[in-house]
Amino acid sequence: MEATRALLAERGFDATTVQAIAERSGVRASAVYRRWATRTEIIERAVLPGPASVSVRATGDLPADLRRFVGAYLAVLGAPAARAAMPGLLAAHDGAHGHAGRPERWLAVSARPQFADIPAAAPLNGGHRAAAVRKVRR
Protein backbone atom coordinates (compact mmCIF):
# COMPACT_ATOMS: atom_id res chain seq x y z
CA MET A 1 0.00 0.00 0.00
CA GLU A 2 2.82 2.40 0.86
CA ALA A 3 4.54 1.73 -2.46
CA THR A 4 1.30 2.34 -4.34
CA ARG A 5 0.61 5.62 -2.54
CA ALA A 6 4.20 6.79 -3.08
CA LEU A 7 4.09 5.99 -6.81
CA LEU A 8 0.76 7.75 -7.24
CA ALA A 9 2.02 10.88 -5.50
CA GLU A 10 5.36 10.87 -7.38
CA ARG A 11 4.40 9.67 -10.86
CA GLY A 12 0.60 9.71 -11.16
CA PHE A 13 -2.05 7.14 -12.00
CA ASP A 14 -0.80 6.03 -15.42
CA ALA A 15 2.72 5.28 -14.16
CA THR A 16 1.46 3.35 -11.14
CA THR A 17 1.47 -0.07 -12.75
CA VAL A 18 1.50 -3.44 -11.03
CA GLN A 19 5.08 -3.89 -12.23
CA ALA A 20 6.11 -0.53 -10.73
CA ILE A 21 4.34 -1.35 -7.46
CA ALA A 22 6.02 -4.74 -7.29
CA GLU A 23 9.44 -3.27 -8.04
CA ARG A 24 9.02 -0.54 -5.40
CA SER A 25 7.84 -3.16 -2.89
CA GLY A 26 10.66 -5.58 -3.64
CA VAL A 27 8.36 -8.42 -4.71
CA ARG A 28 7.40 -10.03 -7.99
CA ALA A 29 4.35 -8.83 -9.91
CA SER A 30 2.81 -12.29 -9.48
CA ALA A 31 2.78 -11.75 -5.70
CA VAL A 32 0.81 -8.54 -6.19
CA TYR A 33 -1.64 -10.24 -8.56
CA ARG A 34 -2.24 -13.02 -6.01
CA ARG A 35 -3.73 -10.47 -3.64
CA TRP A 36 -5.29 -7.93 -6.04
CA ALA A 37 -6.79 -8.96 -9.36
CA THR A 38 -6.25 -5.62 -11.08
CA ARG A 39 -4.19 -2.45 -10.88
CA THR A 40 -7.38 -0.50 -10.24
CA GLU A 41 -8.20 -2.70 -7.26
CA ILE A 42 -4.84 -2.14 -5.55
CA ILE A 43 -4.97 1.60 -6.22
CA GLU A 44 -8.49 1.81 -4.78
CA ARG A 45 -7.43 -0.07 -1.67
CA ALA A 46 -4.37 2.14 -1.23
CA VAL A 47 -6.16 5.49 -1.48
CA LEU A 48 -9.68 4.57 -0.36
CA PRO A 49 -9.03 2.34 2.63
CA GLY A 50 -12.70 1.91 3.54
CA PRO A 51 -15.30 3.33 5.87
CA ALA A 52 -13.59 2.00 9.00
CA SER A 53 -10.62 4.28 8.34
CA VAL A 54 -12.78 7.38 8.75
CA SER A 55 -14.79 7.47 11.94
CA VAL A 56 -16.82 10.47 13.04
CA ARG A 57 -18.93 9.90 16.12
CA ALA A 58 -22.15 11.91 16.18
CA THR A 59 -22.33 14.11 19.29
CA GLY A 60 -25.67 15.82 18.67
CA ASP A 61 -24.03 19.14 17.74
CA LEU A 62 -25.13 19.15 14.10
CA PRO A 63 -22.93 21.97 12.74
CA ALA A 64 -19.80 20.71 14.54
CA ASP A 65 -20.46 17.08 13.58
CA LEU A 66 -20.94 18.01 9.92
CA ARG A 67 -17.70 20.03 9.91
CA ARG A 68 -15.78 17.11 11.46
CA PHE A 69 -17.39 14.66 9.03
CA VAL A 70 -16.52 16.71 5.94
CA GLY A 71 -13.03 17.40 7.31
CA ALA A 72 -12.36 13.70 7.88
CA TYR A 73 -13.36 12.75 4.34
CA LEU A 74 -11.45 15.67 2.84
CA ALA A 75 -8.35 14.45 4.66
CA VAL A 76 -8.68 11.01 3.03
CA LEU A 77 -9.64 12.24 -0.43
CA GLY A 78 -7.30 15.22 -0.35
CA ALA A 79 -4.13 13.22 0.26
CA PRO A 80 -1.64 13.51 -2.64
CA ALA A 81 -2.05 9.86 -3.66
CA ALA A 82 -5.85 10.07 -3.66
CA ARG A 83 -5.83 13.30 -5.67
CA ALA A 84 -3.54 11.67 -8.22
CA ALA A 85 -5.66 8.51 -8.36
CA MET A 86 -9.20 9.90 -8.57
CA PRO A 87 -9.29 10.91 -12.27
CA GLY A 88 -7.86 7.55 -13.29
CA LEU A 89 -10.21 5.61 -10.98
CA LEU A 90 -13.21 7.48 -12.32
CA ALA A 91 -12.09 6.75 -15.89
CA ALA A 92 -11.44 3.09 -15.04
CA HIS A 93 -14.97 2.73 -13.72
CA ASP A 94 -16.56 4.56 -16.60
CA GLY A 95 -19.20 2.29 -18.09
CA ALA A 96 -19.26 1.01 -21.64
CA HIS A 97 -21.86 3.66 -22.48
CA GLY A 98 -19.78 6.58 -21.21
CA HIS A 99 -21.22 6.91 -17.71
CA ALA A 100 -19.91 5.72 -14.38
CA GLY A 101 -23.25 4.62 -12.94
CA ARG A 102 -23.86 4.64 -9.21
CA PRO A 103 -20.71 5.37 -7.16
CA GLU A 104 -21.81 2.86 -4.49
CA ARG A 105 -20.87 0.11 -6.94
CA TRP A 106 -17.19 0.92 -6.71
CA LEU A 107 -16.35 3.53 -4.11
CA ALA A 108 -14.72 1.90 -1.10
CA VAL A 109 -15.30 4.88 1.19
CA SER A 110 -19.03 4.99 1.83
CA ALA A 111 -20.06 8.13 3.66
CA ARG A 112 -23.77 7.37 3.83
CA PRO A 113 -24.00 5.24 7.02
CA GLN A 114 -21.94 7.63 9.15
CA PHE A 115 -23.61 10.66 7.66
CA ALA A 116 -27.06 9.29 8.54
CA ASP A 117 -26.02 9.04 12.19
CA ILE A 118 -25.19 12.76 12.38
CA PRO A 119 -28.66 14.24 11.76
CA ALA A 120 -30.23 11.36 13.71
CA ALA A 121 -28.24 12.37 16.81
CA ALA A 122 -29.13 16.06 16.52
CA PRO A 123 -31.95 17.40 18.69
CA LEU A 124 -35.32 17.40 17.01
CA ASN A 125 -36.16 20.88 15.73
CA GLY A 126 -39.70 21.18 14.43
CA GLY A 127 -39.60 17.80 12.65
CA HIS A 128 -36.61 18.73 10.48
CA ARG A 129 -34.36 16.03 11.91
CA ALA A 130 -36.70 13.18 10.94
CA ALA A 131 -37.03 14.49 7.37
CA ALA A 132 -33.25 14.88 7.06
CA VAL A 133 -32.64 11.33 8.29
CA ARG A 134 -35.16 9.88 5.83
CA LYS A 135 -33.53 11.78 2.97
CA VAL A 136 -30.00 10.63 3.87
CA ARG A 137 -30.96 6.96 4.18
CA ARG A 138 -32.35 6.82 0.63
Coordinates of N, CA, C and O in Angstrom, one line a residue:
M1 N 0.8 -1.2 0.0 CA 0.0 0.0 0.0 C 0.9 1.3 0.0 O 0.6 2.2 -0.7
E2 N 1.9 1.2 0.8 CA 2.8 2.4 0.9 C 3.5 2.7 -0.5 O 3.6 3.8 -0.9
A3 N 3.9 1.6 -1.1 CA 4.5 1.7 -2.5 C 3.6 2.3 -3.5 O 3.9 3.2 -4.3
T4 N 2.3 1.9 -3.4 CA 1.3 2.3 -4.3 C 1.0 3.8 -4.1 O 1.0 4.6 -5.1
R5 N 0.9 4.2 -2.8 CA 0.6 5.6 -2.5 C 1.8 6.5 -3.0 O 1.6 7.6 -3.5
A6 N 3.0 6.0 -2.7 CA 4.2 6.8 -3.1 C 4.3 7.0 -4.6 O 4.6 8.1 -5.1
L7 N 4.0 5.9 -5.3 CA 4.1 6.0 -6.8 C 3.0 6.9 -7.3 O 3.3 7.7 -8.3
L8 N 1.8 6.8 -6.8 CA 0.8 7.8 -7.2 C 1.1 9.2 -7.0 O 1.0 10.0 -7.9
A9 N 1.7 9.5 -5.8 CA 2.0 10.9 -5.5 C 3.2 11.4 -6.3 O 3.2 12.5 -6.8
E10 N 4.2 10.5 -6.6 CA 5.4 10.9 -7.4 C 5.1 10.9 -8.9 O 5.6 11.8 -9.6
R11 N 4.5 9.9 -9.4 CA 4.4 9.7 -10.9 C 3.0 9.7 -11.5 O 2.9 9.8 -12.7
G12 N 2.0 9.7 -10.6 CA 0.6 9.7 -11.2 C 0.0 8.3 -11.4 O 0.6 7.3 -11.3
F13 N -1.3 8.4 -11.8 CA -2.0 7.1 -12.0 C -1.5 6.3 -13.1 O -1.3 5.1 -12.9
D14 N -1.2 6.8 -14.3 CA -0.8 6.0 -15.4 C 0.5 5.3 -15.2 O 0.7 4.2 -15.6
A15 N 1.4 5.9 -14.4 CA 2.7 5.3 -14.2 C 2.7 4.3 -13.0 O 3.7 3.6 -12.8
T16 N 1.6 4.3 -12.3 CA 1.5 3.4 -11.1 C 0.9 2.0 -11.7 O -0.3 1.7 -11.6
T17 N 1.8 1.2 -12.2 CA 1.5 -0.1 -12.8 C 1.8 -1.1 -11.7 O 2.5 -0.9 -10.7
V18 N 1.2 -2.3 -11.9 CA 1.5 -3.4 -11.0 C 3.0 -3.7 -11.0 O 3.6 -4.0 -10.0
Q19 N 3.6 -3.6 -12.2 CA 5.1 -3.9 -12.2 C 5.8 -2.8 -11.4 O 6.8 -3.2 -10.7
A20 N 5.4 -1.6 -11.5 CA 6.1 -0.5 -10.7 C 5.9 -0.7 -9.2 O 6.8 -0.5 -8.4
I21 N 4.7 -1.1 -8.9 CA 4.3 -1.3 -7.5 C 5.2 -2.5 -6.9 O 5.7 -2.4 -5.8
A22 N 5.2 -3.6 -7.7 CA 6.0 -4.7 -7.3 C 7.5 -4.4 -7.1 O 8.1 -4.7 -6.1
E23 N 8.0 -3.7 -8.1 CA 9.4 -3.3 -8.0 C 9.7 -2.4 -6.8 O 10.7 -2.6 -6.1
R24 N 8.9 -1.4 -6.6 CA 9.0 -0.5 -5.4 C 8.9 -1.3 -4.1 O 9.6 -1.0 -3.1
S25 N 8.1 -2.4 -4.1 CA 7.8 -3.2 -2.9 C 8.9 -4.3 -2.7 O 8.9 -4.9 -1.6
G26 N 9.7 -4.5 -3.7 CA 10.7 -5.6 -3.6 C 10.1 -7.0 -3.8 O 10.7 -7.9 -3.2
V27 N 9.0 -7.1 -4.5 CA 8.4 -8.4 -4.7 C 8.1 -8.6 -6.2 O 8.3 -7.6 -7.0
R28 N 7.7 -9.8 -6.6 CA 7.4 -10.0 -8.0 C 6.0 -9.6 -8.3 O 5.1 -9.6 -7.4
A29 N 5.7 -9.2 -9.5 CA 4.4 -8.8 -9.9 C 3.3 -9.9 -9.6 O 2.2 -9.6 -9.2
S30 N 3.7 -11.2 -9.7 CA 2.8 -12.3 -9.5 C 2.3 -12.3 -8.0 O 1.2 -12.7 -7.7
A31 N 3.2 -11.8 -7.1 CA 2.8 -11.7 -5.7 C 1.7 -10.7 -5.5 O 0.8 -10.8 -4.7
V32 N 1.8 -9.6 -6.3 CA 0.8 -8.5 -6.2 C -0.5 -9.1 -6.8 O -1.6 -8.9 -6.2
Y33 N -0.4 -9.7 -7.9 CA -1.6 -10.2 -8.6 C -2.3 -11.3 -7.7 O -3.5 -11.5 -7.9
R34 N -1.6 -12.0 -6.9 CA -2.2 -13.0 -6.0 C -3.2 -12.4 -5.0 O -4.2 -13.0 -4.6
R35 N -2.9 -11.1 -4.6 CA -3.7 -10.5 -3.6 C -4.8 -9.5 -4.3 O -5.9 -9.4 -3.7
W36 N -4.4 -8.9 -5.4 CA -5.3 -7.9 -6.0 C -5.4 -8.3 -7.5 O -4.4 -8.4 -8.2
A37 N -6.6 -8.5 -8.0 CA -6.8 -9.0 -9.4 C -6.4 -7.9 -10.4 O -6.0 -8.3 -11.5
T38 N -6.5 -6.6 -10.1 CA -6.2 -5.6 -11.1 C -5.5 -4.5 -10.5 O -5.5 -4.3 -9.3
R39 N -4.9 -3.7 -11.3 CA -4.2 -2.5 -10.9 C -5.2 -1.5 -10.2 O -4.9 -0.9 -9.2
T40 N -6.4 -1.4 -10.8 CA -7.4 -0.5 -10.2 C -7.7 -0.9 -8.8 O -7.9 -0.1 -7.9
E41 N -7.9 -2.2 -8.6 CA -8.2 -2.7 -7.3 C -7.2 -2.3 -6.2 O -7.5 -1.9 -5.1
I42 N -5.9 -2.5 -6.5 CA -4.8 -2.1 -5.6 C -4.8 -0.6 -5.3 O -4.6 -0.2 -4.2
I43 N -5.0 0.1 -6.4 CA -5.0 1.6 -6.2 C -6.2 2.0 -5.4 O -6.0 2.9 -4.5
E44 N -7.3 1.5 -5.6 CA -8.5 1.8 -4.8 C -8.2 1.5 -3.3 O -8.5 2.3 -2.4
R45 N -7.7 0.3 -3.0 CA -7.4 -0.1 -1.7 C -6.4 0.8 -1.0 O -6.5 1.2 0.2
A46 N -5.4 1.3 -1.8 CA -4.4 2.1 -1.2 C -4.9 3.5 -0.9 O -4.5 4.1 0.1
V47 N -5.7 4.1 -1.7 CA -6.2 5.5 -1.5 C -7.5 5.6 -0.8 O -7.9 6.7 -0.3
L48 N -8.3 4.6 -1.0 CA -9.7 4.6 -0.4 C -9.8 3.4 0.6 O -10.4 2.4 0.3
P49 N -9.2 3.5 1.8 CA -9.0 2.3 2.6 C -10.3 1.8 3.2 O -10.3 0.7 3.9
G50 N -11.4 2.4 3.1 CA -12.7 1.9 3.5 C -13.3 2.7 4.6 O -12.7 3.6 5.2
P51 N -14.6 2.5 4.9 CA -15.3 3.3 5.9 C -14.7 3.2 7.3 O -14.9 4.2 8.1
A52 N -14.1 2.1 7.6 CA -13.6 2.0 9.0 C -12.4 3.0 9.2 O -12.1 3.3 10.4
S53 N -11.8 3.4 8.2 CA -10.6 4.3 8.3 C -11.0 5.7 8.7 O -10.2 6.5 9.2
V54 N -12.3 6.0 8.4 CA -12.8 7.4 8.8 C -13.9 7.2 9.7 O -15.0 6.6 9.4
S55 N -13.8 7.6 10.9 CA -14.8 7.5 11.9 C -15.1 8.8 12.6 O -14.2 9.4 13.2
V56 N -16.4 9.2 12.4 CA -16.8 10.5 13.0 C -18.0 10.1 13.9 O -19.1 9.8 13.4
R57 N -17.8 10.2 15.2 CA -18.9 9.9 16.1 C -19.9 11.1 16.2 O -19.4 12.2 16.5
A58 N -21.2 10.8 16.1 CA -22.2 11.9 16.2 C -22.3 12.3 17.6 O -22.5 11.4 18.5
T59 N -22.2 13.6 17.9 CA -22.3 14.1 19.3 C -23.7 14.8 19.6 O -23.9 15.1 20.7
G60 N -24.4 15.1 18.5 CA -25.7 15.8 18.7 C -25.5 17.3 18.3 O -26.5 18.0 18.2
D61 N -24.3 17.8 18.2 CA -24.0 19.1 17.7 C -23.9 19.1 16.2 O -22.9 18.9 15.7
L62 N -25.1 19.3 15.5 CA -25.1 19.1 14.1 C -24.1 19.9 13.3 O -23.4 19.3 12.5
P63 N -23.9 21.2 13.5 CA -22.9 22.0 12.7 C -21.5 21.5 13.0 O -20.7 21.3 12.0
A64 N -21.2 21.2 14.2 CA -19.8 20.7 14.5 C -19.6 19.3 14.0 O -18.5 19.0 13.4
D65 N -20.6 18.4 14.1 CA -20.5 17.1 13.6 C -20.3 17.1 12.1 O -19.5 16.3 11.5
L66 N -21.1 17.9 11.4 CA -20.9 18.0 9.9 C -19.6 18.5 9.5 O -19.0 18.0 8.6
R67 N -19.1 19.5 10.2 CA -17.7 20.0 9.9 C -16.7 18.9 10.1 O -15.8 18.8 9.3
R68 N -16.8 18.2 11.2 CA -15.8 17.1 11.5 C -15.9 16.0 10.4 O -14.9 15.5 9.9
F69 N -17.1 15.7 10.0 CA -17.4 14.7 9.0 C -16.8 15.0 7.7 O -16.0 14.3 7.1
V70 N -17.1 16.2 7.2 CA -16.5 16.7 5.9 C -15.0 16.8 6.0 O -14.3 16.4 5.1
G71 N -14.5 17.3 7.1 CA -13.0 17.4 7.3 C -12.3 16.1 7.3 O -11.3 15.9 6.6
A72 N -13.0 15.0 7.9 CA -12.4 13.7 7.9 C -12.3 13.1 6.5 O -11.3 12.5 6.1
Y73 N -13.4 13.3 5.7 CA -13.4 12.8 4.3 C -12.5 13.6 3.4 O -11.8 13.0 2.5
L74 N -12.4 14.9 3.6 CA -11.4 15.7 2.8 C -10.0 15.3 3.1 O -9.2 15.3 2.2
A75 N -9.7 14.9 4.3 CA -8.3 14.4 4.7 C -8.0 13.2 3.9 O -6.9 13.1 3.4
V76 N -8.9 12.3 3.8 CA -8.7 11.0 3.0 C -8.6 11.3 1.5 O -7.6 10.9 0.8
L77 N -9.6 12.0 1.0 CA -9.6 12.2 -0.4 C -8.7 13.3 -0.9 O -8.4 13.4 -2.1
G78 N -8.2 14.1 0.0 CA -7.3 15.2 -0.4 C -5.8 14.9 -0.3 O -5.0 15.7 -0.6
A79 N -5.5 13.7 0.2 CA -4.1 13.2 0.3 C -3.5 13.2 -1.2 O -4.3 12.9 -2.1
P80 N -2.2 13.5 -1.3 CA -1.6 13.5 -2.6 C -1.9 12.3 -3.5 O -2.2 12.4 -4.7
A81 N -1.8 11.1 -2.9 CA -2.0 9.9 -3.7 C -3.5 9.8 -4.1 O -3.8 9.4 -5.3
A82 N -4.4 10.1 -3.3 CA -5.9 10.1 -3.7 C -6.2 11.1 -4.8 O -6.9 10.8 -5.7
R83 N -5.6 12.3 -4.6 CA -5.8 13.3 -5.7 C -5.3 12.8 -7.0 O -5.9 13.1 -8.1
A84 N -4.1 12.2 -7.0 CA -3.5 11.7 -8.2 C -4.3 10.5 -8.8 O -4.4 10.3 -10.0
A85 N -5.0 9.7 -7.9 CA -5.7 8.5 -8.4 C -7.1 8.8 -8.8 O -7.6 8.0 -9.7
M86 N -7.8 9.7 -8.3 CA -9.2 9.9 -8.6 C -9.6 10.0 -10.0 O -10.5 9.3 -10.5
P87 N -8.9 10.9 -10.8 CA -9.3 10.9 -12.3 C -9.1 9.6 -13.0 O -10.0 9.2 -13.7
G88 N -8.1 8.9 -12.7 CA -7.9 7.5 -13.3 C -8.9 6.5 -12.8 O -9.3 5.7 -13.6
L89 N -9.2 6.6 -11.5 CA -10.2 5.6 -11.0 C -11.6 5.9 -11.6 O -12.3 4.9 -12.0
L90 N -11.9 7.2 -11.7 CA -13.2 7.5 -12.3 C -13.2 7.0 -13.8 O -14.2 6.4 -14.2
A91 N -12.2 7.2 -14.5 CA -12.1 6.8 -15.9 C -12.1 5.2 -16.0 O -12.8 4.7 -16.8
A92 N -11.5 4.5 -15.0 CA -11.4 3.1 -15.0 C -12.8 2.5 -14.8 O -13.1 1.4 -15.3
H93 N -13.6 3.2 -14.0 CA -15.0 2.7 -13.7 C -16.0 3.3 -14.7 O -17.2 3.0 -14.5
D94 N -15.6 4.0 -15.6 CA -16.6 4.6 -16.6 C -17.2 3.4 -17.3 O -16.5 2.5 -17.8
G95 N -18.5 3.4 -17.4 CA -19.2 2.3 -18.1 C -19.0 2.3 -19.6 O -18.5 3.2 -20.2
A96 N -19.4 1.2 -20.2 CA -19.3 1.0 -21.6 C -20.0 2.1 -22.4 O -19.7 2.4 -23.6
H97 N -21.0 2.7 -21.8 CA -21.9 3.7 -22.5 C -21.5 5.1 -22.1 O -22.2 6.0 -22.3
G98 N -20.3 5.2 -21.5 CA -19.8 6.6 -21.2 C -20.3 7.2 -19.9 O -20.3 8.4 -19.7
H99 N -20.8 6.4 -19.0 CA -21.2 6.9 -17.7 C -20.8 5.9 -16.6 O -20.7 4.8 -16.8
A100 N -20.5 6.5 -15.5 CA -19.9 5.7 -14.4 C -21.0 5.0 -13.6 O -20.6 4.1 -12.9
G101 N -22.2 5.3 -13.7 CA -23.2 4.6 -12.9 C -23.2 5.1 -11.5 O -22.7 6.1 -11.2
R102 N -23.8 4.3 -10.6 CA -23.9 4.6 -9.2 C -22.5 4.4 -8.5 O -21.9 3.4 -8.6
P103 N -22.0 5.5 -7.8 CA -20.7 5.4 -7.2 C -20.7 4.3 -6.1 O -19.6 3.7 -5.9
E104 N -21.8 3.9 -5.5 CA -21.8 2.9 -4.5 C -21.3 1.5 -5.0 O -20.9 0.7 -4.3
R105 N -21.3 1.4 -6.4 CA -20.9 0.1 -6.9 C -19.4 0.0 -6.8 O -18.9 -1.2 -6.8
W106 N -18.6 1.1 -6.7 CA -17.2 0.9 -6.7 C -16.5 1.7 -5.6 O -15.3 1.4 -5.3
L107 N -17.1 2.7 -5.1 CA -16.3 3.5 -4.1 C -16.2 2.8 -2.8 O -17.2 2.5 -2.1
A108 N -15.0 2.6 -2.3 CA -14.7 1.9 -1.1 C -15.0 2.7 0.1 O -15.3 2.2 1.2
V109 N -15.0 4.0 0.0 CA -15.3 4.9 1.2 C -16.8 5.3 1.1 O -17.1 6.2 0.3
S110 N -17.6 4.7 1.9 CA -19.0 5.0 1.8 C -19.3 5.9 3.0 O -19.2 5.6 4.1
A111 N -19.8 7.1 2.6 CA -20.1 8.1 3.7 C -21.5 8.0 4.2 O -21.8 8.5 5.3
R112 N -22.4 7.4 3.5 CA -23.8 7.4 3.8 C -24.1 6.9 5.2 O -24.8 7.5 5.9
P113 N -23.6 5.7 5.7 CA -24.0 5.2 7.0 C -23.6 6.2 8.1 O -24.4 6.5 9.0
Q114 N -22.4 6.7 8.1 CA -21.9 7.6 9.2 C -22.7 8.9 9.0 O -23.0 9.6 10.1
F115 N -22.9 9.4 7.8 CA -23.6 10.7 7.7 C -25.0 10.6 8.2 O -25.5 11.5 8.8
A116 N -25.7 9.5 8.0 CA -27.1 9.3 8.5 C -27.1 9.4 10.1 O -28.1 9.9 10.6
D117 N -26.1 9.0 10.7 CA -26.0 9.0 12.2 C -26.0 10.5 12.7 O -26.4 10.8 13.8
I118 N -25.4 11.4 11.9 CA -25.2 12.8 12.4 C -26.5 13.5 12.5 O -26.8 14.0 13.6
P119 N -27.4 13.6 11.5 CA -28.7 14.2 11.8 C -29.6 13.5 12.7 O -30.3 14.1 13.5
A120 N -29.4 12.2 12.8 CA -30.2 11.4 13.7 C -29.9 11.7 15.2 O -30.8 11.6 16.0
A121 N -28.7 12.1 15.4 CA -28.2 12.4 16.8 C -28.5 13.8 17.2 O -28.5 14.1 18.4
A122 N -28.9 14.7 16.2 CA -29.1 16.1 16.5 C -30.5 16.2 17.2 O -31.4 15.4 16.9
P123 N -30.6 17.2 18.0 CA -31.9 17.4 18.7 C -33.0 17.7 17.6 O -32.8 18.4 16.6
L124 N -34.2 17.2 17.9 CA -35.3 17.4 17.0 C -35.7 18.9 17.0 O -35.9 19.5 18.1
N125 N -35.8 19.5 15.8 CA -36.2 20.9 15.7 C -37.3 21.0 14.8 O -37.1 21.1 13.6
G126 N -38.5 21.0 15.3 CA -39.7 21.2 14.4 C -39.9 20.1 13.4 O -40.4 20.4 12.3
G127 N -39.4 18.9 13.6 CA -39.6 17.8 12.6 C -38.5 17.7 11.6 O -38.6 16.9 10.7
H128 N -37.6 18.7 11.5 CA -36.6 18.7 10.5 C -35.6 17.6 10.6 O -35.2 17.1 9.5
R129 N -35.3 17.1 11.8 CA -34.4 16.0 11.9 C -34.9 14.8 11.2 O -34.2 14.1 10.5
A130 N -36.1 14.4 11.5 CA -36.7 13.2 10.9 C -36.7 13.2 9.4 O -36.3 12.3 8.8
A131 N -37.0 14.4 8.8 CA -37.0 14.5 7.4 C -35.6 14.4 6.8 O -35.4 13.7 5.8
A132 N -34.6 15.0 7.5 CA -33.3 14.9 7.1 C -32.7 13.4 7.1 O -32.1 13.0 6.2
V133 N -33.1 12.7 8.2 CA -32.6 11.3 8.3 C -33.2 10.5 7.2 O -32.6 9.7 6.6
R134 N -34.5 10.7 6.9 CA -35.2 9.9 5.8 C -34.5 10.2 4.5 O -34.2 9.3 3.7
K135 N -34.2 11.4 4.2 CA -33.5 11.8 3.0 C -32.1 11.2 2.8 O -31.8 10.7 1.8
V136 N -31.4 11.2 3.9 CA -30.0 10.6 3.9 C -30.0 9.1 3.7 O -29.2 8.6 3.0
R137 N -31.0 8.4 4.2 CA -31.0 7.0 4.2 C -31.4 6.4 2.8 O -31.2 5.3 2.5
R138 N -31.9 7.3 2.0 CA -32.3 6.8 0.6 C -31.2 6.4 -0.2 O -30.2 6.7 -0.3

